[in-house]
PDB file of C-alpha atoms and ligand atoms in Angstrom:
ATOM      1  CA  MET A   1     180.034  82.864  97.122  1.00 77.00           C
ATOM      2  CA  THR A   2     181.788  85.926  95.829  1.00 82.00           C
ATOM      3  CA  PRO A   3     182.828  88.633  98.299  1.00 90.00           C
ATOM      4  CA  VAL A   4     181.681  92.082  97.099  1.00 86.00           C
ATOM      5  CA  GLY A   5     185.167  93.437  97.770  1.00 91.00           C
ATOM      6  CA  SER A   6     186.613  91.090  95.146  1.00 94.00           C
ATOM      7  CA  ILE A   7     184.437  92.484  92.353  1.00 92.00           C
ATOM      8  CA  GLY A   8     186.018  95.930  92.121  1.00 93.00           C
ATOM      9  CA  ALA A   9     184.572  97.992  89.255  1.00 93.00           C
ATOM     10  CA  LYS A  10     183.211  95.030  87.280  1.00 91.00           C
ATOM     11  CA  ALA A  11     179.552  94.984  86.270  1.00 89.00           C
ATOM     12  CA  VAL A  12     177.279  92.647  88.221  1.00 88.00           C
ATOM     13  CA  THR A  13     174.059  91.099  86.946  1.00 89.00           C
ATOM     14  CA  THR A  14     171.670  90.017  89.670  1.00 90.00           C
ATOM     15  CA  VAL A  15     168.690  87.731  89.220  1.00 92.00           C
ATOM     16  CA  GLU A  16     166.511  90.847  89.081  1.00 94.00           C
ATOM     17  CA  GLY A  17     168.413  92.051  86.010  1.00 95.00           C
ATOM     18  CA  LEU A  18     168.725  88.659  84.360  1.00 95.00           C
ATOM     19  CA  GLY A  19     165.978  89.364  81.828  1.00 95.00           C
ATOM     20  CA  GLU A  20     167.873  92.390  80.533  1.00 95.00           C
ATOM     21  CA  THR A  21     170.524  90.148  78.981  1.00 94.00           C
ATOM     22  CA  PRO A  22     169.876  88.050  75.853  1.00 96.00           C
ATOM     23  CA  VAL A  23     170.979  84.833  77.553  1.00 97.00           C
ATOM     24  CA  GLY A  24     169.036  85.622  80.714  1.00 97.00           C
ATOM     25  CA  LYS A  25     165.932  86.381  78.690  1.00 97.00           C
ATOM     26  CA  ALA A  26     166.244  83.002  76.907  1.00 98.00           C
ATOM     27  CA  VAL A  27     166.732  81.236  80.262  1.00 98.00           C
ATOM     28  CA  GLN A  28     163.677  82.920  81.775  1.00 97.00           C
ATOM     29  CA  ALA A  29     161.556  82.036  78.729  1.00 97.00           C
ATOM     30  CA  ALA A  30     162.683  78.384  78.825  1.00 97.00           C
ATOM     31  CA  TRP A  31     162.053  78.178  82.585  1.00 97.00           C
ATOM     32  CA  MET A  32     158.517  79.478  82.131  1.00 97.00           C
ATOM     33  CA  HIS A  33     157.830  77.382  79.014  1.00 96.00           C
ATOM     34  CA  LEU A  34     158.852  74.159  80.779  1.00 96.00           C
ATOM     35  CA  ASP A  35     157.339  75.167  84.125  1.00 96.00           C
ATOM     36  CA  VAL A  36     160.622  74.304  85.876  1.00 97.00           C
ATOM     37  CA  PRO A  37     160.098  75.497  89.485  1.00 97.00           C
ATOM     38  CA  GLN A  38     158.282  73.479  92.070  1.00 97.00           C
ATOM     39  CA  CYS A  39     158.600  75.346  95.404  1.00 97.00           C
ATOM     40  CA  GLY A  40     160.901  77.903  93.757  1.00 96.00           C
ATOM     41  CA  TYR A  41     163.386  78.178  96.620  1.00 97.00           C
ATOM     42  CA  CYS A  42     166.446  77.221  94.574  1.00 97.00           C
ATOM     43  CA  GLN A  43     165.424  78.648  91.239  1.00 97.00           C
ATOM     44  CA  ALA A  44     167.145  82.048  91.361  1.00 96.00           C
ATOM     45  CA  GLY A  45     170.478  80.294  91.831  1.00 96.00           C
ATOM     46  CA  GLN A  46     169.657  77.688  89.215  1.00 98.00           C
ATOM     47  CA  MET A  47     168.824  80.340  86.636  1.00 98.00           C
ATOM     48  CA  MET A  48     171.929  82.391  87.434  1.00 97.00           C
ATOM     49  CA  ALA A  49     174.153  79.313  87.115  1.00 97.00           C
ATOM     50  CA  ALA A  50     172.435  78.311  83.879  1.00 98.00           C
ATOM     51  CA  SER A  51     172.911  81.806  82.467  1.00 97.00           C
ATOM     52  CA  GLY A  52     176.584  81.777  83.415  1.00 96.00           C
ATOM     53  CA  LEU A  53     177.008  78.420  81.715  1.00 98.00           C
ATOM     54  CA  LEU A  54     175.309  79.575  78.513  1.00 98.00           C
ATOM     55  CA  ARG A  55     177.350  82.772  78.396  1.00 96.00           C
ATOM     56  CA  SER A  56     180.585  80.778  78.441  1.00 97.00           C
ATOM     57  CA  THR A  57     179.319  77.682  76.625  1.00 98.00           C
ATOM     58  CA  PRO A  58     176.415  78.510  74.272  1.00 97.00           C
ATOM     59  CA  LYS A  59     175.771  74.866  73.268  1.00 97.00           C
ATOM     60  CA  PRO A  60     176.663  72.794  76.345  1.00 97.00           C
ATOM     61  CA  SER A  61     176.785  69.009  76.388  1.00 96.00           C
ATOM     62  CA  ASP A  62     175.010  67.037  79.100  1.00 94.00           C
ATOM     63  CA  ALA A  63     178.353  66.618  80.886  1.00 96.00           C
ATOM     64  CA  GLU A  64     179.014  70.364  80.743  1.00 97.00           C
ATOM     65  CA  ILE A  65     175.526  71.071  82.123  1.00 97.00           C
ATOM     66  CA  ASP A  66     176.064  68.577  84.942  1.00 95.00           C
ATOM     67  CA  ASP A  67     179.454  70.085  85.757  1.00 97.00           C
ATOM     68  CA  ALA A  68     178.206  73.700  85.721  1.00 97.00           C
ATOM     69  CA  MET A  69     175.102  72.962  87.795  1.00 97.00           C
ATOM     70  CA  ARG A  70     176.764  70.575  90.260  1.00 95.00           C
ATOM     71  CA  GLY A  71     176.802  73.066  93.156  1.00 92.00           C
ATOM     72  CA  ASN A  72     173.120  73.987  92.910  1.00 95.00           C
ATOM     73  CA  PHE A  73     170.858  71.687  94.872  1.00 96.00           C
ATOM     74  CA  CYS A  74     167.125  71.395  94.406  1.00 97.00           C
ATOM     75  CA  ARG A  75     165.238  69.752  97.251  1.00 97.00           C
ATOM     76  CA  CYS A  76     162.270  69.327  94.922  1.00 97.00           C
ATOM     77  CA  ALA A  77     164.441  67.420  92.416  1.00 96.00           C
ATOM     78  CA  THR A  78     163.599  69.499  89.362  1.00 96.00           C
ATOM     79  CA  TYR A  79     166.884  68.474  87.749  1.00 95.00           C
ATOM     80  CA  THR A  80     165.309  66.931  84.651  1.00 95.00           C
ATOM     81  CA  ARG A  81     163.340  70.091  83.914  1.00 96.00           C
ATOM     82  CA  ILE A  82     166.373  72.283  84.657  1.00 97.00           C
ATOM     83  CA  ARG A  83     168.459  70.363  82.114  1.00 96.00           C
ATOM     84  CA  ALA A  84     165.656  70.546  79.544  1.00 96.00           C
ATOM     85  CA  ALA A  85     165.299  74.291  80.134  1.00 97.00           C
ATOM     86  CA  ILE A  86     169.028  74.894  79.702  1.00 98.00           C
ATOM     87  CA  LYS A  87     168.957  72.984  76.427  1.00 97.00           C
ATOM     88  CA  THR A  88     165.845  74.838  75.299  1.00 97.00           C
ATOM     89  CA  ALA A  89     167.474  78.185  76.095  1.00 98.00           C
ATOM     90  CA  ALA A  90     170.512  77.047  74.096  1.00 97.00           C
ATOM     91  CA  GLY A  91     168.389  75.992  71.136  1.00 96.00           C
ATOM     92  CA  ILE A  92     169.297  72.328  71.642  1.00 94.00           C
ATOM     93  CA  ASP A  93     166.673  69.598  71.248  1.00 86.00           C
ATOM     94  CA  ALA A  94     165.620  68.749  74.809  1.00 81.00           C
ATOM     95  CA  SER A  95     163.017  66.120  73.971  1.00 81.00           C
ATOM     96  CA  ASP A  96     165.164  63.402  75.565  1.00 79.00           C
ATOM     97  CA  ASN A  97     165.114  65.326  78.875  1.00 69.00           C
ATOM     98  CA  ARG A  98     161.371  65.849  79.213  1.00 59.00           C
ATOM     99  CA  GLU A  99     159.477  64.153  81.993  1.00 61.00           C
ATOM    100  CA  VAL A 100     156.704  61.816  80.965  1.00 49.00           C
TER     101      VAL A 100
HETATM  102  S1  FES B 201     162.184  74.002  93.237  1.00 66.97           S
HETATM  103 FE1  FES B 201     162.047  73.538  95.350  1.00 66.97          FE
HETATM  104  S2  FES B 201     164.119  73.441  95.992  1.00 66.97           S
HETATM  105 FE2  FES B 201     164.246  73.609  93.839  1.00 66.97          FE
END
Protein backbone atom coordinates (compact mmCIF):
# COMPACT_ATOMS: atom_id res chain seq x y z
CA MET A 1 0.00 0.00 0.00
CA THR A 2 1.16 3.48 -0.83
CA PRO A 3 -0.40 6.42 1.02
CA VAL A 4 -1.55 9.12 -1.45
CA GLY A 5 0.19 11.75 0.68
CA SER A 6 3.56 10.11 0.00
CA ILE A 7 3.25 10.48 -3.77
CA GLY A 8 3.52 14.27 -3.95
CA ALA A 9 3.59 15.54 -7.55
CA LYS A 10 4.69 12.24 -9.12
CA ALA A 11 2.64 10.74 -11.94
CA VAL A 12 0.48 7.74 -11.06
CA THR A 13 -0.63 5.02 -13.47
CA THR A 14 -3.72 3.15 -12.36
CA VAL A 15 -4.95 -0.14 -13.80
CA GLU A 16 -7.39 1.87 -15.91
CA GLY A 17 -4.48 3.66 -17.59
CA LEU A 18 -2.23 0.64 -17.86
CA GLY A 19 -2.91 0.16 -21.57
CA GLU A 20 -1.64 3.66 -22.31
CA THR A 21 1.93 2.61 -21.50
CA PRO A 22 3.99 0.36 -23.80
CA VAL A 23 4.73 -2.13 -21.02
CA GLY A 24 1.14 -2.10 -19.80
CA LYS A 25 -0.13 -2.67 -23.32
CA ALA A 26 2.20 -5.68 -23.70
CA VAL A 27 1.04 -7.05 -20.32
CA GLN A 28 -2.63 -6.67 -21.25
CA ALA A 29 -2.05 -8.38 -24.62
CA ALA A 30 -0.19 -11.29 -22.99
CA TRP A 31 -2.89 -11.66 -20.31
CA MET A 32 -5.59 -11.86 -22.96
CA HIS A 33 -3.56 -14.12 -25.28
CA LEU A 34 -2.92 -16.64 -22.49
CA ASP A 35 -6.38 -16.25 -20.94
CA VAL A 36 -4.78 -15.72 -17.51
CA PRO A 37 -7.73 -14.75 -15.25
CA GLN A 38 -10.03 -17.27 -13.70
CA CYS A 39 -12.40 -15.37 -11.36
CA GLY A 40 -10.47 -12.14 -12.03
CA TYR A 41 -10.48 -10.86 -8.46
CA CYS A 42 -6.71 -10.58 -8.13
CA GLN A 43 -5.84 -9.73 -11.70
CA ALA A 44 -5.68 -5.93 -11.51
CA GLY A 45 -3.00 -6.22 -8.84
CA GLN A 46 -1.22 -8.99 -10.71
CA MET A 47 -1.05 -6.93 -13.89
CA MET A 48 0.12 -3.81 -12.05
CA ALA A 49 2.87 -5.77 -10.29
CA ALA A 50 3.89 -7.43 -13.55
CA SER A 51 4.05 -4.06 -15.29
CA GLY A 52 6.17 -2.62 -12.49
CA LEU A 53 8.53 -5.57 -12.75
CA LEU A 54 8.89 -5.24 -16.52
CA ARG A 55 9.50 -1.50 -16.29
CA SER A 56 12.44 -2.07 -13.95
CA THR A 57 13.55 -5.44 -15.30
CA PRO A 58 12.61 -5.87 -18.99
CA LYS A 59 13.85 -9.49 -19.22
CA PRO A 60 13.24 -10.99 -15.76
CA SER A 61 14.44 -14.42 -14.69
CA ASP A 62 12.08 -16.88 -13.03
CA ALA A 63 13.56 -15.91 -9.65
CA GLU A 64 13.01 -12.21 -10.35
CA ILE A 65 9.40 -12.91 -11.38
CA ASP A 66 8.82 -14.93 -8.21
CA ASP A 67 10.35 -12.20 -6.07
CA ALA A 68 8.38 -9.37 -7.71
CA MET A 69 5.06 -11.22 -7.61
CA ARG A 70 5.48 -12.72 -4.12
CA GLY A 71 3.00 -10.36 -2.44
CA ASN A 72 0.17 -10.96 -4.92
CA PHE A 73 -1.99 -13.93 -4.04
CA CYS A 74 -4.36 -15.67 -6.41
CA ARG A 75 -6.98 -17.87 -4.79
CA CYS A 76 -7.61 -19.47 -8.17
CA ALA A 77 -3.91 -20.42 -8.46
CA THR A 78 -3.29 -18.90 -11.88
CA TYR A 79 0.41 -18.58 -11.07
CA THR A 80 1.61 -20.68 -14.00
CA ARG A 81 -0.33 -18.56 -16.48
CA ILE A 82 0.78 -15.34 -14.77
CA ARG A 83 4.44 -16.33 -15.13
CA ALA A 84 3.90 -17.32 -18.77
CA ALA A 85 2.15 -14.00 -19.45
CA ILE A 86 4.97 -11.99 -17.88
CA LYS A 87 7.49 -13.84 -20.02
CA THR A 88 5.34 -13.38 -23.12
CA ALA A 89 5.05 -9.65 -22.43
CA ALA A 90 8.83 -9.54 -22.04
CA GLY A 91 9.40 -11.40 -25.29
CA ILE A 92 10.86 -14.40 -23.46
CA ASP A 93 10.00 -17.95 -24.53
CA ALA A 94 7.31 -19.07 -22.08
CA SER A 95 6.70 -22.53 -23.52
CA ASP A 96 8.11 -24.16 -20.38
CA ASN A 97 5.48 -22.34 -18.28
CA ARG A 98 2.37 -23.32 -20.22
CA GLU A 99 -0.20 -25.57 -18.64
CA VAL A 100 -0.91 -28.83 -20.40
S1 LIG B 1 -8.04 -15.24 -10.74
FE1 LIG B 1 -9.30 -15.68 -9.03
S2 LIG B 1 -8.14 -14.94 -7.34
FE2 LIG B 1 -6.78 -14.78 -9.02
